[in-house]
Structures are given as C-alpha cells and as structure tokens.
Amino acid sequence: MRSSTSVGPADNLVRLLLRRVNCLVDEVCRQYNSRRISLMEVCGTHTMVISRSGIRRAVDRRLELRSGPGCPVCVTSQEEIDAAIALARCPGVTVATFGDMMRVPGAAGSLEQARVAGADVRVVYSALDAVGLAASERVRQFVFLGVGFETTAPTVAAAVLAAGKRRLTNFSVLPMFKLIPPALARIAGASRVNIDGFILPGHVSTVLGAKPYQFLAQQYCKPCCITGFEVLDVVQGILMLLEQLAKQEPQVVIQYRRTVRPDGNRQAQRLMSRVFEPVDAVWRGIGPIPDSGLAFRPKFRGFDSRIKLGLTGTARPIGRTKRSRVACRCGEVMLGVIMPPECRLFGKACTPEKPVGPCMVSSEGACAAYYKYEQ
Ligand code: SF4
Ligand code: SF4
C-alpha cells in the first residue's frame, strides 16, 4: 500500500475501509492468479472524486481505477458540435446550452469561437431557462442543446411538454443524448480492455434503478456497484466490488441507497419515454453504438431542431488544425484502454487552458482530473 493520501486524517472510516480494500486486492489477485484488477468508474464525477481525494494513491498498486464514458461533454460527437454551430450561425437563431459545452472542439471550432465570430450562443442552467428565453423573445428561434444522459433527458422532456403547453413555436431541441447501459455493453464485450467491475453512476441510476445493468452481471459476469459521490461512498463502492470478486458472485448492488431505488424513478422514466425513443448514436472517439441515443417520438418531432430548422451541411472551420485532433486519444481514455498520461499530447499540446480533446475540456473529464490532481 502506498502511504501518501490526501484523505482527511479525521476520516477514520475511510482509512479503515481502505485497509480492507487493500487486503481484498491481495486476496483477489492471489485467488485469480492475476497481476492486477481493473475497475471502471463510469461517471465523470467519480473520476474527479478519485483524483481529488487521492484514492488512487491510497490503494494497492495492483488495483487500477480507469475512467469510463460518463461525462456528457466528453461523449458529444464532433458532428453534433458542428451541427450546433451551424444552427447558431443561422440568422435569427439562438443556441442555448450548458456552459461546459462552450469550449468543446468540433471540426469547425467551438461554440465559444462561433459566439466570438458573431453567432448568438447563450449559456443557460436548465432546459426550462431556454423555454423562458423563447417565451420572452418570440421573434427569435431558440435551440436548446439536449446533451447528457438519462439524468438530463427527463428534464428536457418536461421542458418540451412545457413549451407545448405554452404553444411556443420558437423553441426546439437538438437531441444529442446518450444512454449509459448500451455503452457499458460495448465496454464489457470489448477484447481490448478487461474491466473486472463497474463503479456505476449515482445520478443516472437514480432515474434508471438497478435493473438496466443486470446484463453486466448475468451475461458478462461483471460485478457492479451503484455508488454515491462522497469519498466514503466511492471507497465503500470499491470494497463492495472487491467482495463480489472474492466471492465470485457478480451482481448489481446499490451502495448509494440514500438516493437510488432498485426500480429507479418511474415518473422520470415515463416522462423520458413519452417524448423520446432510443436510436443509434455516435459517441465521440468511440463511434456508433446501437440504441445508445434518444430521438423525438413522431408526435414530438415538431420540437426537433434539425427538422424544424432544416439543418443541412456543417460549419466552416474556424479553429484547430487537423493534426492535433488525429493524435487525440480521448476515445481510448473513455473506453479504459489507456490512462490519460499515455496520450502523448497530455500536459504538452493539450492542457485545460488549451484543450485538444473534450476529456481535457470538461471539468469532469478524465484528462482534466489527472492534469489537476495527479501529476
Ligand atoms: S450526470 Fe451525474 S451521474 Fe451522469 S456523469 Fe454527470 S455526475 Fe455522473
Ligand atoms: S490529453 Fe488531450 S488529446 Fe489526449 S486524450 Fe486527453 S483530452 Fe484527448
């Protein structure tokens, strides 16, 4: 066990659990005759907690904690950013988005660069804020960027219903949602990286519950633990995964019981599936994954920005060179194939001030977390 950790000295429970974790790492490695155990934290917030608190440095070296595709900013494809920029450049159109999308590079630069060049791009805190803007400026078309996972999709569905109720004809959504279970199926079935267990995202699971992950335990024999966001939660989640590995009984357990119910939030699930239906989606750096995105159901297609505003073509380049994008290895970082420092741009051509890939842009991105806390 490495000794240096920034886990607070008063936190005896964390220390106790870490000791137990390290005993189990030893036990599991011997049992499986393995040199290492790889666990994937799917959610970007877990990545931040692990890096910031020093958990990685506190656990036995044989336990690898790899980042997954759980940051909404990182997985938004270049084409989706390009489409958003193309819409923002249309006269009379305003693009409303969460602030962390502003600096994500597309083929044609970022939304921030488009704004500097004269496009009307505004930062909002929720989809309902965008509905409010549309209600107050009826002469402009407002496009809300529907990014994120099962956590945000129900709130966007609610905003669409609210806009419908108010008969707003100048509000639409560019759907860019991603669904977590199909991405995990891709990772669990990949031969390039062997993940032994999943630290599952707390907020997504608040909506989904535990059932949609059962296939990971049943079909792929991967232990799973739905985990909260405190340091204690994460360490306990790791421990619960190691216990499953030691017993050779993979299942989906819930550490984050104070928030997550086995059936999830049925109301949010109903809302989401009333407005949206699953479609194939392209994940940045990863490629297309079947049924891993959401599109409007036929009844709500009038709210789809692509249809409503007749989006065709892509934006003209205003920024970055092609060469740096080719070297970006964000896809491999998000699939757990490499750790951020293994990308040759890490900390050199790619820093949080001048990010090349989205994993360095997002505050929840694995590369940004490593850069800030683990160098
Ligand atoms: S929305 Fe919540 S669960 Fe999803 S990536 Fe962000 S913090 Fe994690
Ligand atoms: S260091 Fe930069 S370019 Fe490399 S994988 Fe991370 S974000 Fe992408």
Short mmCIF file of C-alpha atoms and ligand atoms in Angstrom, two decimals:
data_model
loop_
_atom_site.label_atom_id
_atom_site.label_comp_id
_atom_site.label_asym_id
_atom_site.label_seq_id
_atom_site.Cartn_x
_atom_site.Cartn_y
_atom_site.Cartn_z
CA MET A 1 0.00 0.00 0.00
CA ARG A 2 1.28 3.44 -0.89
CA SER A 3 1.20 5.71 2.11
CA SER A 4 0.61 9.25 0.81
CA THR A 5 -3.05 10.20 0.57
CA SER A 6 -4.97 13.43 0.93
CA VAL A 7 -7.91 11.63 2.54
CA GLY A 8 -8.60 13.64 5.70
CA PRO A 9 -6.83 12.27 8.79
CA ALA A 10 -10.07 12.52 10.76
CA ASP A 11 -11.80 10.22 8.38
CA ASN A 12 -11.10 7.02 10.20
CA LEU A 13 -13.85 5.15 8.47
CA VAL A 14 -12.32 5.87 5.07
CA ARG A 15 -8.95 4.68 6.35
CA LEU A 16 -10.47 1.51 7.77
CA LEU A 17 -12.23 0.76 4.50
CA LEU A 18 -9.06 1.46 2.51
CA ARG A 19 -7.22 -1.08 4.66
CA ARG A 20 -9.92 -3.64 3.94
CA VAL A 21 -9.79 -2.76 0.21
CA ASN A 22 -6.07 -3.43 0.10
CA CYS A 23 -6.41 -6.77 1.92
CA LEU A 24 -9.03 -7.80 -0.59
CA VAL A 25 -6.91 -6.70 -3.57
CA ASP A 26 -4.23 -9.06 -2.32
CA GLU A 27 -6.73 -11.85 -1.76
CA VAL A 28 -8.43 -11.44 -5.15
CA CYS A 29 -5.14 -11.21 -7.07
CA ARG A 30 -3.95 -14.43 -5.45
CA GLN A 31 -7.29 -16.15 -5.98
CA TYR A 32 -7.39 -15.28 -9.68
CA ASN A 33 -3.64 -15.60 -10.13
CA SER A 34 -3.78 -12.10 -11.56
CA ARG A 35 -1.30 -9.23 -11.55
CA ARG A 36 -3.95 -6.54 -11.45
CA ILE A 37 -7.63 -5.76 -11.00
CA SER A 38 -9.25 -3.10 -13.19
CA LEU A 39 -12.37 -1.30 -12.03
CA MET A 40 -14.04 1.35 -14.17
CA GLU A 41 -15.67 4.41 -12.67
CA VAL A 42 -18.26 5.20 -15.32
CA CYS A 43 -19.21 8.66 -14.12
CA GLY A 44 -17.05 11.75 -14.58
CA THR A 45 -17.85 12.96 -11.08
CA HIS A 46 -16.44 9.73 -9.65
CA THR A 47 -13.27 10.33 -11.67
CA MET A 48 -12.95 13.77 -10.08
CA VAL A 49 -13.56 12.39 -6.56
CA ILE A 50 -10.96 9.64 -7.07
CA SER A 51 -8.33 12.04 -8.41
CA ARG A 52 -9.02 14.89 -5.98
CA SER A 53 -9.14 12.78 -2.82
CA GLY A 54 -6.06 10.70 -3.58
CA ILE A 55 -7.91 7.37 -3.56
CA ARG A 56 -5.76 6.12 -6.45
CA ARG A 57 -2.59 6.76 -4.45
CA ALA A 58 -4.05 5.15 -1.34
CA VAL A 59 -4.94 1.80 -2.84
CA ASP A 60 -2.67 -1.12 -3.65
CA ARG A 61 -0.89 -0.60 -6.99
CA ARG A 62 -2.47 -3.76 -8.32
CA LEU A 63 -5.89 -2.07 -8.25
CA GLU A 64 -6.35 0.11 -11.34
CA LEU A 65 -9.16 2.64 -11.44
CA ARG A 66 -9.96 3.51 -15.05
CA SER A 67 -12.26 6.25 -16.27
CA GLY A 68 -15.34 5.47 -18.33
CA PRO A 69 -17.60 7.28 -20.80
CA GLY A 70 -19.68 9.05 -18.13
CA CYS A 71 -19.01 12.69 -18.86
CA PRO A 72 -21.70 14.22 -21.09
CA VAL A 73 -19.29 16.77 -22.54
CA CYS A 74 -16.66 14.17 -23.47
CA VAL A 75 -19.01 11.86 -25.37
CA THR A 76 -20.73 14.51 -27.50
CA SER A 77 -19.58 13.82 -31.04
CA GLN A 78 -17.75 16.30 -33.23
CA GLU A 79 -20.62 16.17 -35.75
CA GLU A 80 -23.08 17.17 -33.03
CA ILE A 81 -20.96 20.20 -32.09
CA ASP A 82 -20.70 21.08 -35.78
CA ALA A 83 -24.48 20.85 -36.13
CA ALA A 84 -24.95 23.14 -33.12
CA ILE A 85 -22.51 25.67 -34.60
CA ALA A 86 -24.26 25.51 -37.98
CA LEU A 87 -27.56 26.32 -36.26
CA ALA A 88 -26.01 29.13 -34.21
CA ARG A 89 -24.81 30.75 -37.43
CA CYS A 90 -28.31 30.87 -38.93
CA PRO A 91 -29.79 34.37 -38.83
CA GLY A 92 -32.50 34.74 -36.18
CA VAL A 93 -31.43 31.57 -34.33
CA THR A 94 -30.12 31.45 -30.76
CA VAL A 95 -28.42 28.35 -29.38
CA ALA A 96 -28.93 27.89 -25.64
CA THR A 97 -26.63 25.46 -23.83
CA PHE A 98 -24.98 24.49 -20.58
CA GLY A 99 -21.72 26.39 -20.05
CA ASP A 100 -19.47 23.35 -20.20
CA MET A 101 -20.37 22.75 -23.86
CA MET A 102 -18.98 26.11 -24.95
CA ARG A 103 -15.33 25.09 -25.35
CA VAL A 104 -15.77 21.58 -26.77
CA PRO A 105 -13.98 21.49 -30.13
CA GLY A 106 -15.84 20.41 -33.26
CA ALA A 107 -14.31 20.18 -36.73
CA ALA A 108 -15.17 23.85 -37.11
CA GLY A 109 -14.01 25.16 -33.75
CA SER A 110 -16.13 25.58 -30.64
CA LEU A 111 -19.41 27.29 -29.81
CA GLU A 112 -17.36 29.85 -27.90
CA GLN A 113 -15.42 30.68 -31.06
CA ALA A 114 -18.65 30.83 -33.02
CA ARG A 115 -20.01 33.31 -30.47
CA VAL A 116 -16.90 35.48 -30.79
CA ALA A 117 -17.44 35.37 -34.55
CA GLY A 118 -20.95 36.78 -34.09
CA ALA A 119 -23.28 33.81 -33.52
CA ASP A 120 -25.92 34.12 -30.79
CA VAL A 121 -24.97 31.43 -28.26
CA ARG A 122 -26.24 31.80 -24.71
CA VAL A 123 -25.45 29.85 -21.55
CA VAL A 124 -28.44 28.58 -19.55
CA TYR A 125 -28.72 26.48 -16.41
CA SER A 126 -31.65 24.32 -17.49
CA ALA A 127 -33.85 23.48 -20.46
CA LEU A 128 -36.67 25.40 -18.76
CA ASP A 129 -34.49 28.54 -18.80
CA ALA A 130 -34.29 28.15 -22.58
CA VAL A 131 -38.09 27.82 -22.73
CA GLY A 132 -38.29 31.07 -20.72
CA LEU A 133 -35.99 32.82 -23.22
CA ALA A 134 -38.14 31.61 -26.10
CA ALA A 135 -41.26 32.94 -24.38
CA SER A 136 -39.69 36.35 -23.88
CA GLU A 137 -38.18 36.76 -27.39
CA ARG A 138 -40.75 35.37 -29.76
CA VAL A 139 -39.08 36.81 -32.87
CA ARG A 140 -36.07 34.50 -32.50
CA GLN A 141 -35.85 30.70 -32.77
CA PHE A 142 -34.30 29.12 -29.64
CA VAL A 143 -32.43 25.83 -29.95
CA PHE A 144 -31.59 24.02 -26.73
CA LEU A 145 -28.73 21.51 -26.94
CA GLY A 146 -30.08 18.27 -25.48
CA VAL A 147 -26.83 16.83 -24.10
CA GLY A 148 -26.30 14.38 -21.29
CA PHE A 149 -27.53 11.01 -20.15
CA GLU A 150 -30.64 9.54 -18.54
CA THR A 151 -30.22 12.19 -15.84
CA THR A 152 -30.97 15.17 -18.07
CA ALA A 153 -33.26 13.63 -20.70
CA PRO A 154 -36.36 13.60 -18.41
CA THR A 155 -35.86 17.29 -17.54
CA VAL A 156 -35.60 18.16 -21.24
CA ALA A 157 -38.74 16.09 -21.92
CA ALA A 158 -40.51 18.14 -19.23
CA ALA A 159 -39.32 21.39 -20.87
CA VAL A 160 -40.64 20.22 -24.26
CA LEU A 161 -44.04 19.48 -22.71
CA ALA A 162 -43.98 22.90 -21.00
CA ALA A 163 -43.16 24.62 -24.31
CA GLY A 164 -46.01 22.70 -25.95
CA LYS A 165 -48.43 23.82 -23.24
CA ARG A 166 -47.39 27.44 -23.77
CA ARG A 167 -47.80 26.97 -27.53
CA LEU A 168 -44.28 28.22 -28.18
CA THR A 169 -43.44 27.82 -31.83
CA ASN A 170 -39.91 29.21 -31.44
CA PHE A 171 -38.46 26.54 -29.10
CA SER A 172 -36.79 23.33 -30.22
CA VAL A 173 -34.17 20.85 -29.03
CA LEU A 174 -31.16 19.40 -30.82
CA PRO A 175 -31.13 15.89 -29.33
CA MET A 176 -27.62 14.70 -28.51
CA PHE A 177 -28.47 12.45 -25.55
CA LYS A 178 -26.54 9.29 -24.77
CA LEU A 179 -27.69 6.23 -22.83
CA ILE A 180 -25.27 4.60 -20.42
CA PRO A 181 -26.19 0.85 -20.44
CA PRO A 182 -25.53 0.31 -24.20
CA ALA A 183 -22.09 1.95 -23.81
CA LEU A 184 -21.29 -0.37 -20.90
CA ALA A 185 -22.33 -3.35 -23.02
CA ARG A 186 -19.75 -2.21 -25.60
CA ILE A 187 -17.02 -1.94 -22.94
CA ALA A 188 -17.89 -5.21 -21.21
CA GLY A 189 -17.78 -7.04 -24.53
CA ALA A 190 -14.58 -5.42 -25.81
CA SER A 191 -11.49 -7.59 -26.03
CA ARG A 192 -9.03 -4.65 -25.93
CA VAL A 193 -9.58 -3.88 -22.29
CA ASN A 194 -10.53 -6.14 -19.47
CA ILE A 195 -12.60 -4.37 -16.87
CA ASP A 196 -13.28 -6.55 -13.82
CA GLY A 197 -16.11 -4.48 -12.38
CA PHE A 198 -18.05 -1.25 -12.75
CA ILE A 199 -18.50 1.63 -10.30
CA LEU A 200 -21.87 2.73 -11.69
CA PRO A 201 -23.04 6.36 -11.84
CA GLY A 202 -25.22 7.58 -8.99
CA HIS A 203 -27.36 10.20 -10.74
CA VAL A 204 -28.08 8.19 -13.88
CA SER A 205 -29.07 5.27 -11.64
CA THR A 206 -31.42 7.49 -9.64
CA VAL A 207 -33.51 7.54 -12.82
CA LEU A 208 -32.76 4.03 -14.12
CA GLY A 209 -32.55 1.97 -10.92
CA ALA A 210 -30.55 -1.26 -10.92
CA LYS A 211 -32.38 -3.43 -13.46
CA PRO A 212 -30.95 -1.99 -16.71
CA TYR A 213 -27.47 -3.05 -15.58
CA GLN A 214 -28.33 -6.67 -14.71
CA PHE A 215 -26.99 -7.91 -18.04
CA LEU A 216 -23.49 -6.86 -16.98
CA ALA A 217 -23.55 -9.32 -14.09
CA GLN A 218 -25.56 -12.04 -15.80
CA GLN A 219 -24.20 -12.01 -19.34
CA TYR A 220 -20.67 -10.66 -18.80
CA CYS A 221 -20.06 -11.80 -15.18
CA LYS A 222 -19.02 -8.25 -14.20
CA PRO A 223 -19.71 -7.12 -10.64
CA CYS A 224 -21.41 -3.71 -10.48
CA CYS A 225 -21.96 -1.21 -7.69
CA ILE A 226 -24.13 1.91 -7.96
CA THR A 227 -22.11 4.39 -5.96
CA GLY A 228 -22.54 7.84 -4.39
CA PHE A 229 -20.21 10.81 -4.69
CA GLU A 230 -18.56 11.28 -1.28
CA VAL A 231 -15.07 9.85 -0.76
CA LEU A 232 -16.55 7.37 1.69
CA ASP A 233 -19.14 6.29 -0.91
CA VAL A 234 -16.51 5.64 -3.55
CA VAL A 235 -14.22 3.67 -1.23
CA GLN A 236 -17.17 1.63 0.00
CA GLY A 237 -18.27 1.05 -3.61
CA ILE A 238 -14.79 -0.26 -4.46
CA LEU A 239 -14.93 -2.52 -1.43
CA MET A 240 -18.35 -3.89 -2.44
CA LEU A 241 -16.96 -4.73 -5.88
CA LEU A 242 -13.92 -6.50 -4.45
CA GLU A 243 -16.16 -8.51 -2.12
CA GLN A 244 -18.13 -9.71 -5.13
CA LEU A 245 -14.93 -10.63 -6.95
CA ALA A 246 -13.66 -12.52 -3.90
CA LYS A 247 -16.92 -14.46 -3.64
CA GLN A 248 -17.11 -14.90 -7.41
CA GLU A 249 -20.74 -13.77 -7.28
CA PRO A 250 -21.22 -10.90 -9.74
CA GLN A 251 -24.38 -8.88 -9.21
CA VAL A 252 -25.63 -5.28 -9.26
CA VAL A 253 -25.55 -3.85 -5.76
CA ILE A 254 -26.52 -0.37 -4.59
CA GLN A 255 -24.14 1.49 -2.29
CA TYR A 256 -25.98 4.80 -2.89
CA ARG A 257 -29.15 3.63 -1.14
CA ARG A 258 -29.97 7.05 0.26
CA THR A 259 -30.86 8.15 -3.29
CA VAL A 260 -31.18 5.17 -5.63
CA ARG A 261 -34.13 2.76 -5.53
CA PRO A 262 -33.93 -0.65 -7.27
CA ASP A 263 -36.67 0.44 -9.71
CA GLY A 264 -35.30 3.97 -10.16
CA ASN A 265 -37.58 6.95 -10.70
CA ARG A 266 -40.60 5.64 -12.60
CA GLN A 267 -42.04 9.11 -13.18
CA ALA A 268 -38.82 10.31 -14.82
CA GLN A 269 -38.64 7.11 -16.89
CA ARG A 270 -42.24 7.63 -18.11
CA LEU A 271 -41.56 11.26 -18.97
CA MET A 272 -38.45 10.37 -20.94
CA SER A 273 -40.12 7.60 -22.93
CA ARG A 274 -43.24 9.67 -23.59
CA VAL A 275 -41.18 12.23 -25.55
CA PHE A 276 -38.13 10.25 -26.76
CA GLU A 277 -37.33 6.85 -28.22
CA PRO A 278 -33.97 5.03 -28.46
CA VAL A 279 -31.89 5.42 -31.63
CA ASP A 280 -28.33 4.54 -32.64
CA ALA A 281 -25.89 7.26 -31.62
CA VAL A 282 -22.27 8.17 -32.30
CA TRP A 283 -20.07 8.61 -29.22
CA ARG A 284 -17.04 10.83 -29.55
CA GLY A 285 -13.89 8.80 -30.05
CA ILE A 286 -15.85 5.58 -29.66
CA GLY A 287 -18.11 5.54 -32.71
CA PRO A 288 -21.66 4.33 -33.26
CA ILE A 289 -23.36 2.28 -30.54
CA PRO A 290 -26.79 0.76 -31.28
CA ASP A 291 -29.74 2.17 -29.33
CA SER A 292 -27.49 4.41 -27.26
CA GLY A 293 -29.15 7.75 -28.06
CA LEU A 294 -32.57 9.34 -27.95
CA ALA A 295 -34.66 10.86 -30.74
CA PHE A 296 -38.06 12.54 -30.60
CA ARG A 297 -41.07 10.26 -30.95
CA PRO A 298 -43.13 11.10 -34.08
CA LYS A 299 -45.69 13.08 -32.06
CA PHE A 300 -42.98 15.46 -30.82
CA ARG A 301 -40.86 15.82 -33.98
CA GLY A 302 -42.01 19.41 -34.35
CA PHE A 303 -39.60 20.13 -31.48
CA ASP A 304 -36.60 18.58 -33.25
CA SER A 305 -34.31 21.46 -34.30
CA ARG A 306 -32.88 19.50 -37.23
CA ILE A 307 -36.34 19.06 -38.74
CA LYS A 308 -37.79 22.39 -37.67
CA LEU A 309 -34.87 24.47 -38.93
CA GLY A 310 -33.96 22.23 -41.87
CA LEU A 311 -30.39 21.65 -40.74
CA THR A 312 -28.11 20.55 -43.57
CA GLY A 313 -24.34 20.72 -44.08
CA THR A 314 -21.73 21.53 -41.46
CA ALA A 315 -19.95 24.59 -40.19
CA ARG A 316 -16.86 26.07 -41.84
CA PRO A 317 -13.59 25.58 -39.95
CA ILE A 318 -12.64 28.50 -37.72
CA GLY A 319 -10.09 26.93 -35.44
CA ARG A 320 -7.95 23.95 -34.73
CA THR A 321 -5.70 22.02 -37.06
CA LYS A 322 -6.49 18.51 -38.18
CA ARG A 323 -3.18 17.08 -36.97
CA SER A 324 -3.79 17.65 -33.27
CA ARG A 325 -7.24 16.06 -33.44
CA VAL A 326 -5.81 12.92 -35.04
CA ALA A 327 -3.39 12.49 -32.14
CA CYS A 328 -6.16 12.90 -29.56
CA ARG A 329 -6.83 9.61 -27.77
CA CYS A 330 -9.97 10.60 -25.85
CA GLY A 331 -11.88 7.58 -27.18
CA GLU A 332 -9.32 5.19 -25.72
CA VAL A 333 -9.32 7.11 -22.43
CA MET A 334 -13.11 6.80 -22.20
CA LEU A 335 -13.05 3.10 -23.01
CA GLY A 336 -10.49 2.49 -20.28
CA VAL A 337 -7.89 1.32 -22.82
CA ILE A 338 -5.30 3.92 -21.77
CA MET A 339 -4.77 6.22 -18.80
CA PRO A 340 -4.64 9.97 -19.66
CA PRO A 341 -0.83 10.36 -19.35
CA GLU A 342 -0.43 7.68 -22.04
CA CYS A 343 -1.71 10.20 -24.63
CA ARG A 344 1.37 11.96 -25.98
CA LEU A 345 -0.43 15.31 -26.05
CA PHE A 346 -1.24 15.14 -22.32
CA GLY A 347 0.13 18.16 -20.45
CA LYS A 348 2.04 19.32 -23.55
CA ALA A 349 -0.07 20.23 -26.58
CA CYS A 350 -3.21 19.52 -24.53
CA THR A 351 -3.88 21.35 -21.24
CA PRO A 352 -7.07 22.69 -19.61
CA GLU A 353 -6.15 26.17 -20.89
CA LYS A 354 -5.67 24.89 -24.46
CA PRO A 355 -7.60 21.63 -24.67
CA VAL A 356 -7.27 19.47 -27.77
CA GLY A 357 -9.81 16.84 -26.77
CA PRO A 358 -13.02 17.01 -24.76
CA CYS A 359 -11.55 14.93 -21.90
CA MET A 360 -9.40 17.99 -21.13
CA VAL A 361 -12.23 20.49 -21.68
CA SER A 362 -14.78 19.17 -19.25
CA SER A 363 -14.30 19.69 -15.53
CA GLU A 364 -15.42 16.05 -15.23
CA GLY A 365 -13.11 14.82 -17.96
CA ALA A 366 -10.53 12.19 -17.04
CA CYS A 367 -7.62 14.12 -18.58
CA ALA A 368 -8.56 17.35 -16.77
CA ALA A 369 -8.82 15.45 -13.46
CA TYR A 370 -5.39 13.86 -13.94
CA TYR A 371 -3.83 17.13 -15.02
CA LYS A 372 -5.16 18.97 -12.00
CA TYR A 373 -4.69 16.40 -9.25
CA GLU A 374 -2.44 13.52 -10.27
CA GLN A 375 0.71 14.97 -11.81
S1 SF4 B 1 -24.94 13.47 -14.75
FE1 SF4 B 1 -24.46 12.69 -12.74
S2 SF4 B 1 -24.19 10.52 -13.00
FE2 SF4 B 1 -24.10 11.45 -15.01
S3 SF4 B 1 -21.97 11.84 -15.42
FE3 SF4 B 1 -22.75 13.70 -14.54
S4 SF4 B 1 -22.45 13.46 -12.35
FE4 SF4 B 1 -22.20 11.44 -13.23
S1 SF4 B 2 -4.65 14.52 -23.30
FE1 SF4 B 2 -6.00 15.75 -24.57
S2 SF4 B 2 -5.81 14.91 -26.60
FE2 SF4 B 2 -5.02 13.38 -25.20
S3 SF4 B 2 -6.74 12.05 -24.73
FE3 SF4 B 2 -6.71 13.65 -23.18
S4 SF4 B 2 -8.05 15.24 -23.95
FE4 SF4 B 2 -7.59 13.88 -25.68
#
